[in-house]
Amino acid sequence: GSPFFWLTIPFPNEAVPYLMAPLFCLKFAVAAVTATAFIRRFVSNKNYAIIGGLLYAFSGFGIYNIFFNHFHEVIAFFPLLLLSLEMFVEDGRRGPFAVAVFITAFCNYFFFFGEVVFTVIYFFIRLTSSPKWKIKFKEFLLLFLEAVIGLLLAGALLVPSLVTVLG
């Protein structure tokens, strides 16, 4: 389900090895942009957000795992989960969290479980440590509903993958 994979479809199989370097550049750029968008909420100087986004994109995990190109989808899109969670709780924005859940689950269902675990940990740490973070039970149910909607949208790929793994 990776959008980076879909970019290789128009090319013949022989050309795909030559596309890996441009795809890695694109993955690192997407990771830097999404991380910058997330970090921007927490810093007053936008240049610090850019530096943080670059540090995130070129972290040791991303560089060390250069041989496993499917790891980089997780790096590229995970900040969207955290950003959309922040937007839901602090700004009252509805919808982006469902889209972020869909994107992360659709891109890589295997790593999605780890992303969910970390997002839940992040949620409870922010809830207990930040006075600005208040969520009522009804809002929590709406957040859960958005997560379910995102999963259902990703079901187009998750269900066949589950059937294949169990089969």
JSON list of C-alpha atoms in Angstrom, two decimals:
[
{"chain": "A", "resi": 1, "resn": "GLY", "atom": "CA", "xyz": [0.00, 0.00, 0.00]},
{"chain": "A", "resi": 2, "resn": "SER", "atom": "CA", "xyz": [2.99, 2.30, 0.04]},
{"chain": "A", "resi": 3, "resn": "PRO", "atom": "CA", "xyz": [2.57, 5.34, -2.21]},
{"chain": "A", "resi": 4, "resn": "PHE", "atom": "CA", "xyz": [6.28, 5.10, -2.93]},
{"chain": "A", "resi": 5, "resn": "PHE", "atom": "CA", "xyz": [5.75, 1.62, -4.38]},
{"chain": "A", "resi": 6, "resn": "TRP", "atom": "CA", "xyz": [2.98, 2.91, -6.62]},
{"chain": "A", "resi": 7, "resn": "LEU", "atom": "CA", "xyz": [5.42, 5.41, -8.11]},
{"chain": "A", "resi": 8, "resn": "THR", "atom": "CA", "xyz": [7.44, 2.50, -9.52]},
{"chain": "A", "resi": 9, "resn": "ILE", "atom": "CA", "xyz": [4.48, 0.89, -11.32]},
{"chain": "A", "resi": 10, "resn": "PRO", "atom": "CA", "xyz": [4.82, 2.84, -14.61]},
{"chain": "A", "resi": 11, "resn": "PHE", "atom": "CA", "xyz": [8.43, 1.70, -14.98]},
{"chain": "A", "resi": 12, "resn": "PRO", "atom": "CA", "xyz": [9.70, -1.68, -16.20]},
{"chain": "A", "resi": 13, "resn": "ASN", "atom": "CA", "xyz": [11.13, -4.07, -13.60]},
{"chain": "A", "resi": 14, "resn": "GLU", "atom": "CA", "xyz": [14.65, -3.50, -14.90]},
{"chain": "A", "resi": 15, "resn": "ALA", "atom": "CA", "xyz": [14.41, 0.20, -14.03]},
{"chain": "A", "resi": 16, "resn": "VAL", "atom": "CA", "xyz": [13.29, -0.28, -10.41]},
{"chain": "A", "resi": 17, "resn": "PRO", "atom": "CA", "xyz": [16.82, -0.66, -8.94]},
{"chain": "A", "resi": 18, "resn": "TYR", "atom": "CA", "xyz": [17.69, 2.69, -10.48]},
{"chain": "A", "resi": 19, "resn": "LEU", "atom": "CA", "xyz": [14.64, 4.27, -8.89]},
{"chain": "A", "resi": 20, "resn": "MET", "atom": "CA", "xyz": [15.65, 3.32, -5.35]},
{"chain": "A", "resi": 21, "resn": "ALA", "atom": "CA", "xyz": [17.91, 6.33, -4.77]},
{"chain": "A", "resi": 22, "resn": "PRO", "atom": "CA", "xyz": [15.30, 8.90, -5.90]},
{"chain": "A", "resi": 23, "resn": "LEU", "atom": "CA", "xyz": [12.66, 7.07, -3.84]},
{"chain": "A", "resi": 24, "resn": "PHE", "atom": "CA", "xyz": [14.88, 7.21, -0.76]},
{"chain": "A", "resi": 25, "resn": "CYS", "atom": "CA", "xyz": [15.36, 10.93, -1.32]},
{"chain": "A", "resi": 26, "resn": "LEU", "atom": "CA", "xyz": [11.59, 11.33, -1.54]},
{"chain": "A", "resi": 27, "resn": "LYS", "atom": "CA", "xyz": [11.02, 9.25, 1.60]},
{"chain": "A", "resi": 28, "resn": "PHE", "atom": "CA", "xyz": [13.55, 11.28, 3.57]},
{"chain": "A", "resi": 29, "resn": "ALA", "atom": "CA", "xyz": [11.97, 14.51, 2.28]},
{"chain": "A", "resi": 30, "resn": "VAL", "atom": "CA", "xyz": [8.46, 13.39, 3.29]},
{"chain": "A", "resi": 31, "resn": "ALA", "atom": "CA", "xyz": [9.77, 12.34, 6.72]},
{"chain": "A", "resi": 32, "resn": "ALA", "atom": "CA", "xyz": [11.42, 15.74, 7.19]},
{"chain": "A", "resi": 33, "resn": "VAL", "atom": "CA", "xyz": [8.28, 17.63, 6.13]},
{"chain": "A", "resi": 34, "resn": "THR", "atom": "CA", "xyz": [5.88, 15.63, 8.31]},
{"chain": "A", "resi": 35, "resn": "ALA", "atom": "CA", "xyz": [8.20, 15.82, 11.32]},
{"chain": "A", "resi": 36, "resn": "THR", "atom": "CA", "xyz": [8.66, 19.55, 10.78]},
{"chain": "A", "resi": 37, "resn": "ALA", "atom": "CA", "xyz": [4.88, 20.02, 10.71]},
{"chain": "A", "resi": 38, "resn": "PHE", "atom": "CA", "xyz": [4.59, 18.13, 14.01]},
{"chain": "A", "resi": 39, "resn": "ILE", "atom": "CA", "xyz": [7.49, 19.88, 15.76]},
{"chain": "A", "resi": 40, "resn": "ARG", "atom": "CA", "xyz": [6.30, 23.31, 14.57]},
{"chain": "A", "resi": 41, "resn": "ARG", "atom": "CA", "xyz": [3.48, 23.10, 17.12]},
{"chain": "A", "resi": 42, "resn": "PHE", "atom": "CA", "xyz": [5.98, 23.06, 19.98]},
{"chain": "A", "resi": 43, "resn": "VAL", "atom": "CA", "xyz": [8.61, 25.66, 19.04]},
{"chain": "A", "resi": 44, "resn": "SER", "atom": "CA", "xyz": [8.37, 29.41, 18.55]},
{"chain": "A", "resi": 45, "resn": "ASN", "atom": "CA", "xyz": [11.19, 29.60, 16.00]},
{"chain": "A", "resi": 46, "resn": "LYS", "atom": "CA", "xyz": [10.21, 27.82, 12.76]},
{"chain": "A", "resi": 47, "resn": "ASN", "atom": "CA", "xyz": [13.89, 27.19, 11.95]},
{"chain": "A", "resi": 48, "resn": "TYR", "atom": "CA", "xyz": [14.10, 24.92, 14.99]},
{"chain": "A", "resi": 49, "resn": "ALA", "atom": "CA", "xyz": [11.21, 22.90, 13.61]},
{"chain": "A", "resi": 50, "resn": "ILE", "atom": "CA", "xyz": [13.08, 22.48, 10.33]},
{"chain": "A", "resi": 51, "resn": "ILE", "atom": "CA", "xyz": [16.24, 21.39, 12.15]},
{"chain": "A", "resi": 52, "resn": "GLY", "atom": "CA", "xyz": [14.19, 18.94, 14.22]},
{"chain": "A", "resi": 53, "resn": "GLY", "atom": "CA", "xyz": [12.51, 17.59, 11.09]},
{"chain": "A", "resi": 54, "resn": "LEU", "atom": "CA", "xyz": [15.86, 17.03, 9.42]},
{"chain": "A", "resi": 55, "resn": "LEU", "atom": "CA", "xyz": [17.27, 15.36, 12.54]},
{"chain": "A", "resi": 56, "resn": "TYR", "atom": "CA", "xyz": [14.23, 13.09, 12.63]},
{"chain": "A", "resi": 57, "resn": "ALA", "atom": "CA", "xyz": [14.44, 12.19, 8.93]},
{"chain": "A", "resi": 58, "resn": "PHE", "atom": "CA", "xyz": [18.14, 11.44, 9.08]},
{"chain": "A", "resi": 59, "resn": "SER", "atom": "CA", "xyz": [18.09, 9.72, 12.45]},
{"chain": "A", "resi": 60, "resn": "GLY", "atom": "CA", "xyz": [20.23, 6.68, 13.14]},
{"chain": "A", "resi": 61, "resn": "PHE", "atom": "CA", "xyz": [17.26, 4.37, 12.60]},
{"chain": "A", "resi": 62, "resn": "GLY", "atom": "CA", "xyz": [16.64, 5.69, 9.11]},
{"chain": "A", "resi": 63, "resn": "ILE", "atom": "CA", "xyz": [20.26, 5.67, 8.06]},
{"chain": "A", "resi": 64, "resn": "TYR", "atom": "CA", "xyz": [21.09, 2.30, 9.63]},
{"chain": "A", "resi": 65, "resn": "ASN", "atom": "CA", "xyz": [18.07, 0.60, 8.05]},
{"chain": "A", "resi": 66, "resn": "ILE", "atom": "CA", "xyz": [18.79, 1.86, 4.55]},
{"chain": "A", "resi": 67, "resn": "PHE", "atom": "CA", "xyz": [18.81, -1.76, 3.33]},
{"chain": "A", "resi": 68, "resn": "PHE", "atom": "CA", "xyz": [15.19, -2.21, 4.34]},
{"chain": "A", "resi": 69, "resn": "ASN", "atom": "CA", "xyz": [13.40, 0.34, 2.21]},
{"chain": "A", "resi": 70, "resn": "HIS", "atom": "CA", "xyz": [9.96, -0.50, 3.63]},
{"chain": "A", "resi": 71, "resn": "PHE", "atom": "CA", "xyz": [11.05, 0.80, 7.06]},
{"chain": "A", "resi": 72, "resn": "HIS", "atom": "CA", "xyz": [11.11, 4.33, 5.70]},
{"chain": "A", "resi": 73, "resn": "GLU", "atom": "CA", "xyz": [7.37, 4.52, 5.04]},
{"chain": "A", "resi": 74, "resn": "VAL", "atom": "CA", "xyz": [6.92, 4.31, 8.80]},
{"chain": "A", "resi": 75, "resn": "ILE", "atom": "CA", "xyz": [9.41, 7.11, 9.35]},
{"chain": "A", "resi": 76, "resn": "ALA", "atom": "CA", "xyz": [7.78, 9.23, 6.67]},
{"chain": "A", "resi": 77, "resn": "PHE", "atom": "CA", "xyz": [4.17, 9.01, 7.84]},
{"chain": "A", "resi": 78, "resn": "PHE", "atom": "CA", "xyz": [4.30, 8.39, 11.60]},
{"chain": "A", "resi": 79, "resn": "PRO", "atom": "CA", "xyz": [4.49, 12.11, 12.49]},
{"chain": "A", "resi": 80, "resn": "LEU", "atom": "CA", "xyz": [1.09, 12.50, 10.83]},
{"chain": "A", "resi": 81, "resn": "LEU", "atom": "CA", "xyz": [-0.45, 10.31, 13.55]},
{"chain": "A", "resi": 82, "resn": "LEU", "atom": "CA", "xyz": [1.00, 12.46, 16.31]},
{"chain": "A", "resi": 83, "resn": "LEU", "atom": "CA", "xyz": [0.18, 15.72, 14.52]},
{"chain": "A", "resi": 84, "resn": "SER", "atom": "CA", "xyz": [-3.42, 14.70, 13.87]},
{"chain": "A", "resi": 85, "resn": "LEU", "atom": "CA", "xyz": [-3.80, 13.57, 17.49]},
{"chain": "A", "resi": 86, "resn": "GLU", "atom": "CA", "xyz": [-2.59, 16.98, 18.64]},
{"chain": "A", "resi": 87, "resn": "MET", "atom": "CA", "xyz": [-4.99, 18.66, 16.23]},
{"chain": "A", "resi": 88, "resn": "PHE", "atom": "CA", "xyz": [-7.89, 16.57, 17.55]},
{"chain": "A", "resi": 89, "resn": "VAL", "atom": "CA", "xyz": [-7.27, 17.22, 21.23]},
{"chain": "A", "resi": 90, "resn": "GLU", "atom": "CA", "xyz": [-5.97, 20.80, 21.20]},
{"chain": "A", "resi": 91, "resn": "ASP", "atom": "CA", "xyz": [-7.68, 22.31, 18.16]},
{"chain": "A", "resi": 92, "resn": "GLY", "atom": "CA", "xyz": [-10.85, 20.22, 18.04]},
{"chain": "A", "resi": 93, "resn": "ARG", "atom": "CA", "xyz": [-10.19, 19.28, 14.38]},
{"chain": "A", "resi": 94, "resn": "ARG", "atom": "CA", "xyz": [-12.17, 16.26, 13.31]},
{"chain": "A", "resi": 95, "resn": "GLY", "atom": "CA", "xyz": [-11.14, 14.03, 10.43]},
{"chain": "A", "resi": 96, "resn": "PRO", "atom": "CA", "xyz": [-7.35, 14.29, 10.13]},
{"chain": "A", "resi": 97, "resn": "PHE", "atom": "CA", "xyz": [-6.82, 11.54, 12.71]},
{"chain": "A", "resi": 98, "resn": "ALA", "atom": "CA", "xyz": [-8.92, 9.08, 10.67]},
{"chain": "A", "resi": 99, "resn": "VAL", "atom": "CA", "xyz": [-6.93, 9.99, 7.56]},
{"chain": "A", "resi": 100, "resn": "ALA", "atom": "CA", "xyz": [-3.62, 9.54, 9.42]},
{"chain": "A", "resi": 101, "resn": "VAL", "atom": "CA", "xyz": [-4.71, 6.14, 10.77]},
{"chain": "A", "resi": 102, "resn": "PHE", "atom": "CA", "xyz": [-5.71, 5.12, 7.25]},
{"chain": "A", "resi": 103, "resn": "ILE", "atom": "CA", "xyz": [-2.40, 6.25, 5.72]},
{"chain": "A", "resi": 104, "resn": "THR", "atom": "CA", "xyz": [-0.22, 4.55, 8.33]},
{"chain": "A", "resi": 105, "resn": "ALA", "atom": "CA", "xyz": [-2.24, 1.32, 8.36]},
{"chain": "A", "resi": 106, "resn": "PHE", "atom": "CA", "xyz": [-2.47, 1.18, 4.58]},
{"chain": "A", "resi": 107, "resn": "CYS", "atom": "CA", "xyz": [1.22, 1.87, 3.99]},
{"chain": "A", "resi": 108, "resn": "ASN", "atom": "CA", "xyz": [2.63, -0.78, 6.28]},
{"chain": "A", "resi": 109, "resn": "TYR", "atom": "CA", "xyz": [0.27, -2.92, 8.36]},
{"chain": "A", "resi": 110, "resn": "PHE", "atom": "CA", "xyz": [3.15, -4.75, 10.06]},
{"chain": "A", "resi": 111, "resn": "PHE", "atom": "CA", "xyz": [4.64, -1.61, 11.59]},
{"chain": "A", "resi": 112, "resn": "PHE", "atom": "CA", "xyz": [1.22, -0.10, 12.19]},
{"chain": "A", "resi": 113, "resn": "PHE", "atom": "CA", "xyz": [0.88, -2.07, 15.42]},
{"chain": "A", "resi": 114, "resn": "GLY", "atom": "CA", "xyz": [4.02, -0.45, 16.83]},
{"chain": "A", "resi": 115, "resn": "GLU", "atom": "CA", "xyz": [2.84, 2.97, 15.73]},
{"chain": "A", "resi": 116, "resn": "VAL", "atom": "CA", "xyz": [-0.45, 2.41, 17.57]},
{"chain": "A", "resi": 117, "resn": "VAL", "atom": "CA", "xyz": [1.36, 1.35, 20.75]},
{"chain": "A", "resi": 118, "resn": "PHE", "atom": "CA", "xyz": [3.58, 4.43, 20.65]},
{"chain": "A", "resi": 119, "resn": "THR", "atom": "CA", "xyz": [0.62, 6.73, 19.87]},
{"chain": "A", "resi": 120, "resn": "VAL", "atom": "CA", "xyz": [-1.32, 5.36, 22.86]},
{"chain": "A", "resi": 121, "resn": "ILE", "atom": "CA", "xyz": [1.71, 5.88, 25.10]},
{"chain": "A", "resi": 122, "resn": "TYR", "atom": "CA", "xyz": [2.12, 9.41, 23.70]},
{"chain": "A", "resi": 123, "resn": "PHE", "atom": "CA", "xyz": [-1.58, 10.11, 24.30]},
{"chain": "A", "resi": 124, "resn": "PHE", "atom": "CA", "xyz": [-1.47, 9.14, 27.97]},
{"chain": "A", "resi": 125, "resn": "ILE", "atom": "CA", "xyz": [1.81, 10.94, 28.63]},
{"chain": "A", "resi": 126, "resn": "ARG", "atom": "CA", "xyz": [0.44, 14.14, 27.06]},
{"chain": "A", "resi": 127, "resn": "LEU", "atom": "CA", "xyz": [-2.84, 13.72, 28.92]},
{"chain": "A", "resi": 128, "resn": "THR", "atom": "CA", "xyz": [-1.11, 13.44, 32.30]},
{"chain": "A", "resi": 129, "resn": "SER", "atom": "CA", "xyz": [1.67, 15.99, 31.73]},
{"chain": "A", "resi": 130, "resn": "SER", "atom": "CA", "xyz": [0.05, 18.88, 29.87]},
{"chain": "A", "resi": 131, "resn": "PRO", "atom": "CA", "xyz": [-2.60, 21.11, 31.47]},
{"chain": "A", "resi": 132, "resn": "LYS", "atom": "CA", "xyz": [-3.78, 22.13, 27.96]},
{"chain": "A", "resi": 133, "resn": "TRP", "atom": "CA", "xyz": [-4.62, 18.55, 27.14]},
{"chain": "A", "resi": 134, "resn": "LYS", "atom": "CA", "xyz": [-8.10, 17.85, 28.41]},
{"chain": "A", "resi": 135, "resn": "ILE", "atom": "CA", "xyz": [-10.42, 15.38, 26.78]},
{"chain": "A", "resi": 136, "resn": "LYS", "atom": "CA", "xyz": [-13.95, 14.49, 27.77]},
{"chain": "A", "resi": 137, "resn": "PHE", "atom": "CA", "xyz": [-15.30, 10.97, 27.50]},
{"chain": "A", "resi": 138, "resn": "LYS", "atom": "CA", "xyz": [-17.47, 11.91, 24.50]},
{"chain": "A", "resi": 139, "resn": "GLU", "atom": "CA", "xyz": [-14.43, 13.35, 22.71]},
{"chain": "A", "resi": 140, "resn": "PHE", "atom": "CA", "xyz": [-12.45, 10.22, 23.54]},
{"chain": "A", "resi": 141, "resn": "LEU", "atom": "CA", "xyz": [-15.21, 8.13, 21.94]},
{"chain": "A", "resi": 142, "resn": "LEU", "atom": "CA", "xyz": [-15.06, 10.36, 18.86]},
{"chain": "A", "resi": 143, "resn": "LEU", "atom": "CA", "xyz": [-11.29, 9.88, 18.73]},
{"chain": "A", "resi": 144, "resn": "PHE", "atom": "CA", "xyz": [-11.78, 6.12, 18.99]},
{"chain": "A", "resi": 145, "resn": "LEU", "atom": "CA", "xyz": [-14.41, 6.30, 16.24]},
{"chain": "A", "resi": 146, "resn": "GLU", "atom": "CA", "xyz": [-11.97, 8.12, 13.98]},
{"chain": "A", "resi": 147, "resn": "ALA", "atom": "CA", "xyz": [-9.40, 5.40, 14.61]},
{"chain": "A", "resi": 148, "resn": "VAL", "atom": "CA", "xyz": [-11.95, 2.75, 13.69]},
{"chain": "A", "resi": 149, "resn": "ILE", "atom": "CA", "xyz": [-12.95, 4.65, 10.54]},
{"chain": "A", "resi": 150, "resn": "GLY", "atom": "CA", "xyz": [-9.29, 4.86, 9.52]},
{"chain": "A", "resi": 151, "resn": "LEU", "atom": "CA", "xyz": [-8.89, 1.13, 10.09]},
{"chain": "A", "resi": 152, "resn": "LEU", "atom": "CA", "xyz": [-12.02, 0.36, 8.10]},
{"chain": "A", "resi": 153, "resn": "LEU", "atom": "CA", "xyz": [-10.74, 2.47, 5.21]},
{"chain": "A", "resi": 154, "resn": "ALA", "atom": "CA", "xyz": [-7.43, 0.59, 5.33]},
{"chain": "A", "resi": 155, "resn": "GLY", "atom": "CA", "xyz": [-9.39, -2.67, 5.40]},
{"chain": "A", "resi": 156, "resn": "ALA", "atom": "CA", "xyz": [-9.15, -2.73, 1.60]},
{"chain": "A", "resi": 157, "resn": "LEU", "atom": "CA", "xyz": [-5.55, -3.86, 2.13]},
{"chain": "A", "resi": 158, "resn": "LEU", "atom": "CA", "xyz": [-5.66, -5.16, 5.70]},
{"chain": "A", "resi": 159, "resn": "VAL", "atom": "CA", "xyz": [-8.31, -7.84, 5.09]},
{"chain": "A", "resi": 160, "resn": "PRO", "atom": "CA", "xyz": [-6.58, -9.47, 2.08]},
{"chain": "A", "resi": 161, "resn": "SER", "atom": "CA", "xyz": [-3.26, -9.30, 3.94]},
{"chain": "A", "resi": 162, "resn": "LEU", "atom": "CA", "xyz": [-4.82, -10.96, 6.98]},
{"chain": "A", "resi": 163, "resn": "VAL", "atom": "CA", "xyz": [-6.37, -13.68, 4.83]},
{"chain": "A", "resi": 164, "resn": "THR", "atom": "CA", "xyz": [-3.01, -14.29, 3.15]},
{"chain": "A", "resi": 165, "resn": "VAL", "atom": "CA", "xyz": [-1.12, -14.44, 6.46]},
{"chain": "A", "resi": 166, "resn": "LEU", "atom": "CA", "xyz": [-3.69, -16.78, 8.05]},
{"chain": "A", "resi": 167, "resn": "GLY", "atom": "CA", "xyz": [-4.02, -18.90, 4.90]}
]
